[in-house]
């Protein structure tokens, strides 16, 4: 049987190293380990190494120690250069020459339950090695579950692998979330249950002291392990968790955030390596060039556009996504929504002397508050543009309705809202405000929107330009006065509301004398910012609450073995492993 062709037919991704000069150091581009579990608890393992071999050394070896009731057998090696297995000479002689070891393999029994699987490295240049062996009793039967805790990649391996991928499957059963849990330790990466197996994958190159231990728990009756112990799997798990960041109860959210920040700085430190600098710089520069080209296309020869193009939230998302506004500008969007509710009559501006419930201590400066008016259902509006294209504003309608309900509930029985009431309500009802905040935070911009609707985006940018340069236009058509309320709402979104209001008063003072709401806002210019600051701050606190809940849920999900990122530490009590391995 041609075993080389059998293994080459497996769906392994081979990333052969690029042709390297003769002086290049040895490298291990990819280490792929397939672990196939048997009914009796044995594991058939195939390790695939995609490497470049230089002139140094004469053999490759895999130290496997601490087997504790297991043994290594049925060892075979082959590579892409030969059609058959290497010659298994049994007891390996590490003192033989490189030529004498070529196309041979063997085992060194260290005599203490530890082994070294060895084979000759052969010629200088690219290689793809396949190492096959069986570990008996890898899965053990515990009092509550079956399980395994095994070190697949040792610390100190040379050369350290750039990519590690481990697949653990069963010969008969599909491994799924209802019958298996998985955890991984010792490196930066992920573990998950997918495609009927447990998959462990690194996020990048291993460091010199990185390692990979995988802990798996199986429902009993799936297998019938030959090795039975009275210990519980939970005892094994507790030992593996020592020194890890698994376990929600062990760490506060602040600790987890600190660890995440540390990981970020570690990753950034890694980029300071030459390869990381080159890759990161090229990606960054390429992204900047594409963004700059798109921005230039959208702003070249930009002309005024005199009416709204998209709804408020979509306009905000597009401008923020194209970096025309800083971040996803939630505060400006909320300010625009509050102003719109005033113009729709859902809210009314009142002062202490106009409201009997607040008239106990009149203030000559007349503190301004918001009275809750009657809400009418928002009919989905369509803002038309040339060519018959338009945009439904129904998402704005949903957000406006949710924001109105928040204001109404916060105001209480007197239906007059003060900023401190709004702050307290939002702090006391975070869980109830999740739907509103999550909808508010959604951004509608995407690469598809950018590319497929450039005309509409240019009109949006032209509308923004028109409002920013409002007084420069020598001609304002009569119909535009009917749009001035919309102009003020969108100017508030674009961050130029105060200036546009002043420009409008200069152009048409009569509009301010006729429009009560606009006049009130001018007379109490700090009233609207007080409420929008309160609702924006409350929204941010709810957003933090959502993010904290998600992080804690993810941590609980991960710690329960349903998958997630690996732990940099922990993994104690494992079988296998040791220190070192690779070329010597």
Coordinates of C-alpha atoms in Angstrom, one line a residue:
X1 CA 0.0 0.0 0.0
X2 CA 1.3 3.5 -0.9
X3 CA 0.9 5.3 2.4
X4 CA 2.4 8.5 1.0
X5 CA -0.4 8.9 -1.4
X6 CA -2.9 8.1 1.4
X7 CA -1.7 10.9 3.6
X8 CA -1.3 13.3 0.7
X9 CA -4.9 12.8 -0.1
X10 CA -6.0 14.1 3.3
X11 CA -7.5 17.6 3.3
X12 CA -4.4 19.2 4.9
X13 CA -3.4 22.6 3.8
X14 CA 0.3 22.6 2.8
X15 CA 2.0 25.9 2.9
X16 CA 5.4 25.1 1.4
X17 CA 8.1 27.5 2.3
X18 CA 9.2 29.8 -0.4
X19 CA 12.5 29.0 -2.1
X20 CA 15.2 30.1 0.3
X21 CA 18.9 30.8 -0.2
X22 CA 21.4 28.2 1.0
X23 CA 22.3 30.3 4.0
X24 CA 18.7 30.5 5.3
X25 CA 18.1 29.1 8.8
X26 CA 15.9 26.1 9.4
X27 CA 12.3 26.9 9.9
X28 CA 9.0 25.1 10.8
X29 CA 6.3 26.8 8.8
X30 CA 3.4 24.6 9.8
X31 CA 2.9 21.9 12.4
X32 CA -0.4 20.1 11.8
X33 CA -1.3 17.3 14.3
X34 CA -4.3 15.0 13.7
X35 CA -5.3 13.0 16.7
X36 CA -7.8 10.2 15.9
X37 CA -9.3 8.7 19.1
X38 CA -10.2 5.0 19.3
X39 CA -13.0 3.3 21.3
X40 CA -10.5 1.9 23.9
X41 CA -8.9 5.3 24.6
X42 CA -5.9 4.9 22.3
X43 CA -5.0 7.7 19.9
X44 CA -3.6 7.4 16.4
X45 CA -1.6 10.5 15.8
X46 CA -0.2 11.9 12.6
X47 CA 2.1 15.0 12.8
X48 CA 2.8 16.9 9.6
X49 CA 5.7 19.3 9.5
X50 CA 6.3 21.8 6.6
X51 CA 9.9 22.8 7.1
X52 CA 13.1 24.2 5.6
X53 CA 16.3 22.4 6.7
X54 CA 19.7 24.0 6.7
X55 CA 23.1 22.4 7.2
X56 CA 22.9 22.2 11.0
X57 CA 21.9 19.1 12.8
X58 CA 21.3 15.5 11.6
X59 CA 17.9 14.4 13.1
X60 CA 14.5 15.5 14.2
X61 CA 13.0 14.3 17.5
X62 CA 9.8 14.5 19.5
X63 CA 10.1 14.1 23.3
X64 CA 7.1 12.5 24.8
X65 CA 7.2 12.1 28.6
X66 CA 5.0 11.7 31.7
X67 CA 2.9 9.1 29.9
X68 CA 1.7 7.6 33.3
X69 CA 0.2 4.3 32.1
X70 CA 0.5 5.0 28.3
X71 CA 3.1 3.9 25.8
X72 CA 4.2 4.8 22.3
X73 CA 3.9 2.2 19.5
X74 CA 3.5 1.7 15.8
X75 CA 5.8 4.6 14.9
X76 CA 6.2 5.4 11.2
X77 CA 7.8 8.3 9.3
X78 CA 7.7 9.3 5.6
X79 CA 8.0 12.5 3.6
X80 CA 7.1 13.9 0.2
X81 CA 10.4 12.8 -1.3
X82 CA 9.9 9.1 -0.9
X83 CA 7.0 6.7 -1.7
X84 CA 7.4 4.4 1.3
X85 CA 8.0 4.7 5.0
X86 CA 11.4 5.4 6.4
X87 CA 13.2 2.3 7.7
X88 CA 12.3 1.8 11.3
X89 CA 15.5 0.6 12.9
X90 CA 14.0 0.3 16.4
X91 CA 16.5 1.5 18.9
X92 CA 17.8 4.9 17.7
X93 CA 21.4 5.9 17.7
X94 CA 21.7 9.7 18.0
X95 CA 25.5 9.5 17.5
X96 CA 25.2 8.3 13.9
X97 CA 26.0 10.6 11.1
X98 CA 23.5 12.7 9.1
X99 CA 24.0 10.4 6.1
X100 CA 23.6 7.2 8.2
X101 CA 20.3 8.6 9.6
X102 CA 18.8 9.6 6.2
X103 CA 15.4 7.9 5.5
X104 CA 15.6 6.0 8.9
X105 CA 13.6 6.4 12.1
X106 CA 13.5 4.9 15.6
X107 CA 12.6 5.4 19.2
X108 CA 14.7 6.1 22.3
X109 CA 13.1 4.7 25.4
X110 CA 14.3 6.9 28.3
X111 CA 13.3 4.2 30.8
X112 CA 11.1 6.4 33.0
X113 CA 7.9 6.3 30.9
X114 CA 9.4 8.8 28.5
X115 CA 10.3 8.4 24.8
X116 CA 11.9 10.3 22.0
X117 CA 10.6 9.6 18.5
X118 CA 13.5 10.3 16.1
X119 CA 14.2 10.3 12.3
X120 CA 16.9 11.6 10.0
X121 CA 16.5 15.1 8.5
X122 CA 18.0 14.2 5.1
X123 CA 19.1 16.8 2.6
X124 CA 19.2 20.6 2.9
X125 CA 16.1 22.3 1.6
X126 CA 12.3 22.2 1.8
X127 CA 10.7 19.1 3.4
X128 CA 7.3 17.9 4.4
X129 CA 7.6 15.2 7.1
X130 CA 4.8 12.9 8.3
X131 CA 5.2 11.2 11.7
X132 CA 2.7 8.6 12.7
X133 CA 2.4 6.8 16.1
X134 CA -0.1 5.5 18.6
X135 CA -0.4 6.6 22.2
X136 CA -2.2 4.0 24.2
X137 CA -4.7 5.0 26.9
X138 CA -4.6 8.7 26.0
X139 CA -8.2 9.0 27.0
X140 CA -8.9 7.7 30.5
X141 CA -12.2 6.9 32.3
X142 CA -12.8 9.1 35.3
X143 CA -15.6 8.7 37.9
X144 CA -17.8 11.4 36.2
X145 CA -16.5 11.7 32.6
X146 CA -13.9 10.4 30.2
X147 CA -11.1 12.7 29.4
X148 CA -7.6 13.5 28.3
X149 CA -5.1 16.2 29.1
X150 CA -2.1 16.0 26.8
X151 CA 0.8 18.2 25.7
X152 CA 1.0 18.2 21.9
X153 CA 3.7 20.8 21.5
X154 CA 6.6 21.2 23.9
X155 CA 8.2 24.4 25.0
X156 CA 11.7 24.9 23.7
X157 CA 11.1 23.2 20.4
X158 CA 13.6 24.2 17.6
X159 CA 12.7 25.8 15.3
X160 CA 9.5 27.0 17.0
X161 CA 6.5 26.6 14.6
X162 CA 5.0 29.6 12.8
X163 CA 1.6 28.0 12.7
X164 CA 0.1 25.2 14.8
X165 CA -3.2 23.4 14.0
X166 CA -4.5 20.4 16.0
X167 CA -7.5 18.3 15.1
X168 CA -9.0 15.8 17.6
X169 CA -11.7 13.5 16.3
X170 CA -13.2 10.1 17.1
X171 CA -13.2 7.1 14.8
X172 CA -17.0 6.6 15.1
X173 CA -18.7 9.6 16.8
X174 CA -19.0 13.2 15.7
X175 CA -17.6 15.4 18.4
X176 CA -20.2 18.1 19.1
X177 CA -21.0 20.5 21.9
X178 CA -23.4 18.1 23.5
X179 CA -20.8 15.4 24.0
X180 CA -17.4 17.2 24.3
X181 CA -15.7 20.2 26.0
X182 CA -12.3 21.6 25.1
X183 CA -9.7 23.9 26.6
X184 CA -6.2 24.8 25.4
X185 CA -3.2 26.2 27.3
X186 CA 0.2 27.6 26.8
X187 CA 0.0 29.8 23.7
X188 CA -2.0 32.5 22.0
X189 CA -4.8 31.0 19.8
X190 CA -8.2 29.4 19.9
X191 CA -10.0 26.2 20.6
X192 CA -13.4 25.3 19.3
X193 CA -15.7 22.4 18.5
X194 CA -16.5 22.4 14.7
X195 CA -16.8 20.0 11.8
X196 CA -17.3 17.1 14.2
X197 CA -14.0 17.6 15.9
X198 CA -12.1 19.7 18.5
X199 CA -9.9 22.2 16.6
X200 CA -7.0 24.0 18.2
X201 CA -5.3 26.7 16.2
X202 CA -2.5 29.3 17.0
X203 CA -2.9 33.0 16.2
X204 CA 0.7 33.4 15.2
X205 CA 4.3 32.1 15.6
X206 CA 5.1 30.2 18.8
X207 CA 7.7 31.8 21.2
X208 CA 10.6 29.7 22.5
X209 CA 8.7 28.8 25.7
X210 CA 5.2 28.5 24.3
X211 CA 3.6 25.1 24.5
X212 CA 0.2 23.5 23.7
X213 CA -1.7 21.4 26.1
X214 CA -5.2 20.3 25.2
X215 CA -7.8 19.2 27.8
X216 CA -10.9 17.4 26.6
X217 CA -13.9 16.1 28.4
X218 CA -16.1 13.4 26.9
X219 CA -19.5 12.1 27.9
X220 CA -19.2 8.5 29.2
X221 CA -20.4 5.6 27.0
X222 CA -19.0 7.3 23.9
X223 CA -15.8 5.3 24.4
X224 CA -14.7 2.4 26.6
X225 CA -11.3 3.4 27.8
X226 CA -9.0 0.6 29.0
X227 CA -7.5 2.8 31.7
X228 CA -10.0 3.5 34.5
X229 CA -9.3 5.8 37.5
X230 CA -11.2 6.6 40.6
X231 CA -10.4 10.3 40.3
X232 CA -12.9 12.7 38.9
X233 CA -12.4 14.7 35.7
X234 CA -13.1 17.8 37.7
X235 CA -10.0 17.1 39.7
X236 CA -8.0 16.9 36.5
X237 CA -9.6 20.1 35.2
X238 CA -8.9 22.0 38.5
X239 CA -5.2 21.1 38.2
X240 CA -5.1 22.1 34.5
X241 CA -6.8 25.5 35.4
X242 CA -4.2 26.4 37.9
X243 CA -2.2 29.3 36.5
X244 CA -4.7 29.8 33.7
X245 CA -7.2 32.6 33.1
X246 CA -10.1 30.1 32.8
X247 CA -12.8 30.4 35.5
X248 CA -15.1 33.5 35.7
X249 CA -15.2 33.3 39.5
X250 CA -11.5 33.7 39.8
X251 CA -11.1 37.0 38.0
X252 CA -12.9 40.3 38.0
X253 CA -13.8 42.1 34.8
X254 CA -11.1 44.7 35.5
X255 CA -8.5 41.9 35.7
X256 CA -9.7 40.5 32.4
X257 CA -9.5 43.9 30.8
X258 CA -6.0 44.3 32.1
X259 CA -5.0 41.0 30.7
X260 CA -6.5 41.9 27.3
X261 CA -4.6 45.2 27.3
X262 CA -1.4 43.3 28.2
X263 CA -2.1 40.9 25.3
X264 CA -2.5 43.9 23.0
X265 CA 0.8 45.3 24.0
X266 CA 2.4 41.9 23.6
X267 CA 1.0 41.7 20.1
X268 CA 2.2 45.2 19.3
X269 CA 5.6 44.3 20.7
X270 CA 5.7 41.4 18.3
X271 CA 5.1 43.7 15.4
X272 CA 8.4 45.4 16.2
X273 CA 10.1 42.4 14.7
X274 CA 11.2 43.0 11.1
X275 CA 8.7 40.6 9.6
X276 CA 5.8 42.1 11.6
X277 CA 7.0 45.7 10.8
X278 CA 7.0 44.9 7.1
X279 CA 3.7 43.1 7.0
X280 CA 2.0 45.6 9.3
X281 CA 3.4 48.6 7.5
X282 CA 2.3 47.2 4.1
X283 CA -1.2 46.5 5.3
X284 CA -1.5 49.8 6.9
X285 CA -0.2 51.8 3.9
X286 CA -2.3 49.8 1.5
X287 CA -5.4 50.4 3.6
X288 CA -4.6 54.1 3.9
X289 CA -4.1 54.4 0.1
X290 CA -7.4 52.8 -0.7
X291 CA -9.2 55.0 1.9
X292 CA -7.5 58.1 0.5
X293 CA -8.3 57.2 -3.1
X294 CA -12.0 56.7 -2.2
X295 CA -12.2 59.9 -0.2
X296 CA -10.6 61.7 -3.2
X297 CA -13.2 60.2 -5.6
X298 CA -16.1 61.2 -3.3
X299 CA -14.9 64.8 -2.7
X300 CA -13.5 65.8 -6.0
X301 CA -15.3 68.8 -7.5
X302 CA -18.0 68.5 -4.8
X303 CA -21.0 70.7 -5.3
X304 CA -23.8 71.7 -2.9
X305 CA -26.8 69.5 -2.4
X306 CA -29.8 71.2 -0.9
X307 CA -31.8 68.5 0.8
X308 CA -31.4 65.4 2.9
X309 CA -30.3 62.2 1.2
X310 CA -30.4 59.5 3.8
X311 CA -31.9 59.1 7.3
X312 CA -30.0 60.4 10.3
X313 CA -28.5 57.1 11.5
X314 CA -27.4 56.1 8.0
X315 CA -25.9 59.5 7.3
X316 CA -24.0 59.3 10.6
X317 CA -22.7 55.8 9.9
X318 CA -21.5 56.7 6.4
X319 CA -19.7 59.9 7.5
X320 CA -18.1 58.2 10.4
X321 CA -17.1 55.1 8.3
X322 CA -15.4 57.4 5.9
X323 CA -13.6 59.3 8.7
X324 CA -15.5 62.5 7.9
X325 CA -16.7 62.5 11.5
X326 CA -14.7 61.3 14.5
X327 CA -15.7 57.7 15.5
X328 CA -19.4 56.7 15.4
X329 CA -20.7 60.1 16.6
X330 CA -23.5 58.9 19.0
X331 CA -23.8 62.2 20.8
X332 CA -24.5 64.3 17.7
X333 CA -27.0 61.6 16.5
X334 CA -28.8 61.8 19.8
X335 CA -28.8 65.6 19.7
X336 CA -30.4 65.5 16.2
X337 CA -33.0 63.0 17.5
X338 CA -34.0 65.3 20.4
X339 CA -34.3 68.3 18.1
X340 CA -36.4 66.3 15.7
X341 CA -38.7 65.2 18.6
X342 CA -39.1 68.9 19.5
X343 CA -40.1 69.8 16.0
X344 CA -42.6 66.9 15.9
X345 CA -44.2 68.1 19.1
X346 CA -43.3 65.0 21.1
X347 CA -41.3 67.2 23.4
X348 CA -41.9 70.8 24.5
X349 CA -39.6 73.4 26.0
X350 CA -40.9 74.7 29.4
X351 CA -39.5 76.8 32.2
X352 CA -40.1 76.7 35.9
X353 CA -42.8 79.4 35.8
X354 CA -44.7 77.7 33.0
X355 CA -44.8 74.5 35.0
X356 CA -46.8 74.6 38.2
X357 CA -45.1 71.5 39.7
X358 CA -41.8 73.3 39.5
X359 CA -42.9 76.8 40.5
X360 CA -42.1 76.7 44.2
X361 CA -38.9 78.7 43.9
X362 CA -38.9 80.8 40.7
X363 CA -35.6 81.5 39.1
X364 CA -35.2 84.7 37.2
X365 CA -32.8 82.9 34.8
X366 CA -35.7 80.5 33.9
X367 CA -34.3 77.0 34.0
X368 CA -35.5 75.2 30.9
X369 CA -36.8 71.7 30.9
X370 CA -38.5 69.3 28.5
X371 CA -42.2 68.5 28.9
X372 CA -43.4 65.2 27.4
X373 CA -45.9 65.8 24.6
X374 CA -48.2 63.4 22.9
X375 CA -46.5 60.9 20.6
X376 CA -47.8 60.2 17.1
X377 CA -46.7 57.1 15.3
X378 CA -43.9 57.8 12.9
X379 CA -44.8 56.9 9.3
X380 CA -41.9 55.6 7.4
X381 CA -40.7 58.6 5.4
X382 CA -38.9 58.5 2.1
X383 CA -36.4 61.1 1.3
X384 CA -36.4 61.5 -2.5
X385 CA -33.4 62.2 -4.7
X386 CA -32.8 62.6 -8.3
X387 CA -33.5 59.6 -10.5
X388 CA -36.3 58.3 -8.3
X389 CA -33.9 56.8 -5.7
X390 CA -34.8 57.2 -2.1
X391 CA -34.1 56.0 1.4
X392 CA -36.7 54.8 4.0
X393 CA -36.3 56.4 7.4
X394 CA -38.0 53.6 9.3
X395 CA -34.9 52.8 11.5
X396 CA -34.8 56.4 12.6
X397 CA -38.5 56.1 13.5
X398 CA -37.8 53.1 15.7
X399 CA -35.0 54.9 17.5
X400 CA -37.1 58.0 17.9
X401 CA -39.9 55.9 19.4
X402 CA -37.5 54.2 21.8
X403 CA -35.9 57.5 22.8
X404 CA -39.3 59.1 23.4
X405 CA -40.3 56.1 25.7
X406 CA -37.0 56.6 27.7
X407 CA -37.8 60.3 28.2
X408 CA -41.4 59.6 29.1
X409 CA -40.5 57.0 31.7
X410 CA -37.7 59.1 33.2
X411 CA -40.0 62.2 33.5
X412 CA -42.4 60.4 35.8
X413 CA -46.0 61.4 36.6
X414 CA -45.5 65.1 36.1
X415 CA -44.3 64.5 32.5
X416 CA -41.6 67.2 32.9
X417 CA -38.0 65.9 32.4
X418 CA -35.0 67.3 34.1
X419 CA -31.4 66.2 33.1
X420 CA -30.8 64.6 36.6
X421 CA -34.0 62.5 36.2
X422 CA -32.8 61.3 32.8
X423 CA -29.4 60.3 34.2
X424 CA -30.9 58.4 37.2
X425 CA -33.4 56.6 35.0
X426 CA -30.7 55.4 32.5
X427 CA -28.4 54.3 35.4
X428 CA -31.3 52.3 37.1
X429 CA -32.6 50.6 33.9
X430 CA -29.5 49.5 32.0
X431 CA -30.9 46.1 31.2
X432 CA -34.1 47.6 29.8
X433 CA -32.2 49.9 27.5
X434 CA -30.0 47.3 25.8
X435 CA -32.2 47.1 22.7
X436 CA -32.1 50.9 22.2
X437 CA -28.4 51.1 22.6
X438 CA -27.5 48.2 20.4
X439 CA -29.7 49.6 17.6
X440 CA -28.2 53.0 18.1
X441 CA -24.6 51.7 17.9
X442 CA -25.2 49.9 14.6
X443 CA -23.3 51.6 11.7
X444 CA -24.7 51.2 8.2
X445 CA -21.5 51.9 6.4
X446 CA -19.7 49.1 4.6
X447 CA -17.4 48.7 1.7
X448 CA -20.4 47.6 -0.4
X449 CA -22.2 50.8 0.4
X450 CA -19.1 52.9 -0.4
X451 CA -18.6 51.3 -3.8
X452 CA -22.2 50.9 -4.9
X453 CA -23.7 54.2 -3.9
X454 CA -21.0 56.8 -4.6
X455 CA -23.5 59.1 -6.1
X456 CA -25.7 59.1 -3.0
X457 CA -22.6 59.6 -0.7
X458 CA -21.4 62.5 -2.9
X459 CA -24.8 64.1 -2.5
X460 CA -24.6 63.5 1.3
X461 CA -21.2 65.2 1.4
X462 CA -22.6 68.0 -0.8
X463 CA -25.4 68.5 1.6
X464 CA -23.0 68.7 4.5
X465 CA -20.9 71.2 2.5
X466 CA -24.0 73.2 1.7
X467 CA -24.9 73.5 5.4
X468 CA -21.3 74.4 6.5
X469 CA -21.2 77.1 3.8
X470 CA -24.8 78.2 4.3
X471 CA -24.2 82.0 4.2
X472 CA -22.1 81.7 1.1
X473 CA -25.0 80.9 -1.1
X474 CA -26.4 84.1 -2.6
X475 CA -29.7 82.5 -3.5
X476 CA -32.0 80.7 -1.1
X477 CA -35.2 79.5 -2.8
X478 CA -38.6 79.9 -1.2
X479 CA -39.1 76.2 -0.8
X480 CA -35.9 75.9 1.2
X481 CA -37.5 77.7 4.2
X482 CA -39.8 74.7 4.5
X483 CA -36.7 72.6 4.9
X484 CA -35.0 74.8 7.4
X485 CA -36.1 72.6 10.3
X486 CA -34.5 69.6 8.6
X487 CA -31.5 71.8 7.9
X488 CA -31.1 72.5 11.6
X489 CA -31.6 68.8 12.5
X490 CA -28.9 67.6 10.0
X491 CA -26.6 70.5 10.9
X492 CA -26.8 69.3 14.5
X493 CA -25.8 65.8 13.3
X494 CA -22.9 67.2 11.2
X495 CA -21.7 69.3 14.2
X496 CA -22.4 72.7 12.8
X497 CA -25.9 73.3 14.2
X498 CA -25.0 76.4 16.2
X499 CA -23.4 78.1 13.2
X500 CA -26.2 77.2 10.9
X501 CA -28.8 78.6 13.3
X502 CA -26.9 81.9 13.4
X503 CA -26.6 82.0 9.6
X504 CA -30.3 81.4 9.3
X505 CA -31.1 84.3 11.6
X506 CA -28.9 86.6 9.6
X507 CA -30.6 85.5 6.3
X508 CA -34.2 85.4 7.5
X509 CA -34.9 86.9 10.9
X510 CA -38.6 86.4 10.3
X511 CA -38.2 82.6 10.5
X512 CA -37.0 83.0 14.1
X513 CA -39.9 85.3 15.1
X514 CA -42.4 82.8 13.5
X515 CA -40.9 79.5 14.8
X516 CA -41.3 79.2 18.6
X517 CA -39.1 76.2 19.1
X518 CA -36.1 77.7 17.2
X519 CA -36.5 80.9 19.2
X520 CA -36.6 79.0 22.5
X521 CA -33.5 77.1 21.7
X522 CA -31.7 80.3 20.9
X523 CA -32.8 81.9 24.1
X524 CA -31.6 78.8 26.1
X525 CA -28.7 77.6 24.1
X526 CA -27.4 75.4 26.9
X527 CA -30.7 73.5 27.4
X528 CA -30.4 71.1 24.5
X529 CA -26.7 70.2 25.3
X530 CA -27.6 69.4 28.9
X531 CA -30.2 66.8 27.9
X532 CA -28.1 65.4 25.0
X533 CA -25.1 65.1 27.3
X534 CA -27.2 63.3 29.9
X535 CA -28.6 60.8 27.4
X536 CA -25.3 60.3 25.6
X537 CA -23.5 59.7 28.9
X538 CA -26.2 57.3 29.9
X539 CA -26.0 55.5 26.6
X540 CA -22.3 55.1 27.0
X541 CA -22.8 53.6 30.5
X542 CA -25.4 51.2 29.0
X543 CA -22.9 50.3 26.2
X544 CA -20.3 49.5 28.8
X545 CA -22.8 47.4 30.7
X546 CA -23.6 45.5 27.4
X547 CA -19.9 45.0 26.7
X548 CA -19.2 43.8 30.2
X549 CA -22.1 41.3 30.0
X550 CA -20.8 40.0 26.7
X551 CA -17.3 39.7 28.0
X552 CA -18.4 37.8 31.1
X553 CA -20.7 35.6 29.0
X554 CA -17.9 34.9 26.6
X555 CA -15.6 34.1 29.5
X556 CA -18.2 31.8 31.1
X557 CA -18.8 30.1 27.7
X558 CA -15.0 29.7 27.2
X559 CA -14.4 28.4 30.8
X560 CA -17.1 25.8 30.4
X561 CA -15.3 24.3 27.4
X562 CA -17.5 25.6 24.6
X563 CA -14.5 27.2 22.8
X564 CA -12.8 30.6 22.7
X565 CA -9.3 31.9 23.0
X566 CA -6.7 29.8 24.7
X567 CA -5.0 30.5 28.0
X568 CA -1.4 31.6 28.0
X569 CA -0.8 29.7 31.2
X570 CA -2.0 26.5 33.0
X571 CA -2.4 23.0 31.6
X572 CA -0.8 21.2 34.6
X573 CA -1.4 17.5 35.2
X574 CA -0.9 16.6 31.5
X575 CA 0.5 13.5 29.9
X576 CA 3.2 13.8 27.2
X577 CA 5.5 16.6 26.5
X578 CA 8.7 17.6 28.1
X579 CA 11.1 20.2 26.9
X580 CA 12.7 20.7 23.5
X581 CA 12.4 18.7 20.4
X582 CA 12.9 19.6 16.7
X583 CA 16.3 19.6 15.1
X584 CA 19.5 18.5 16.9

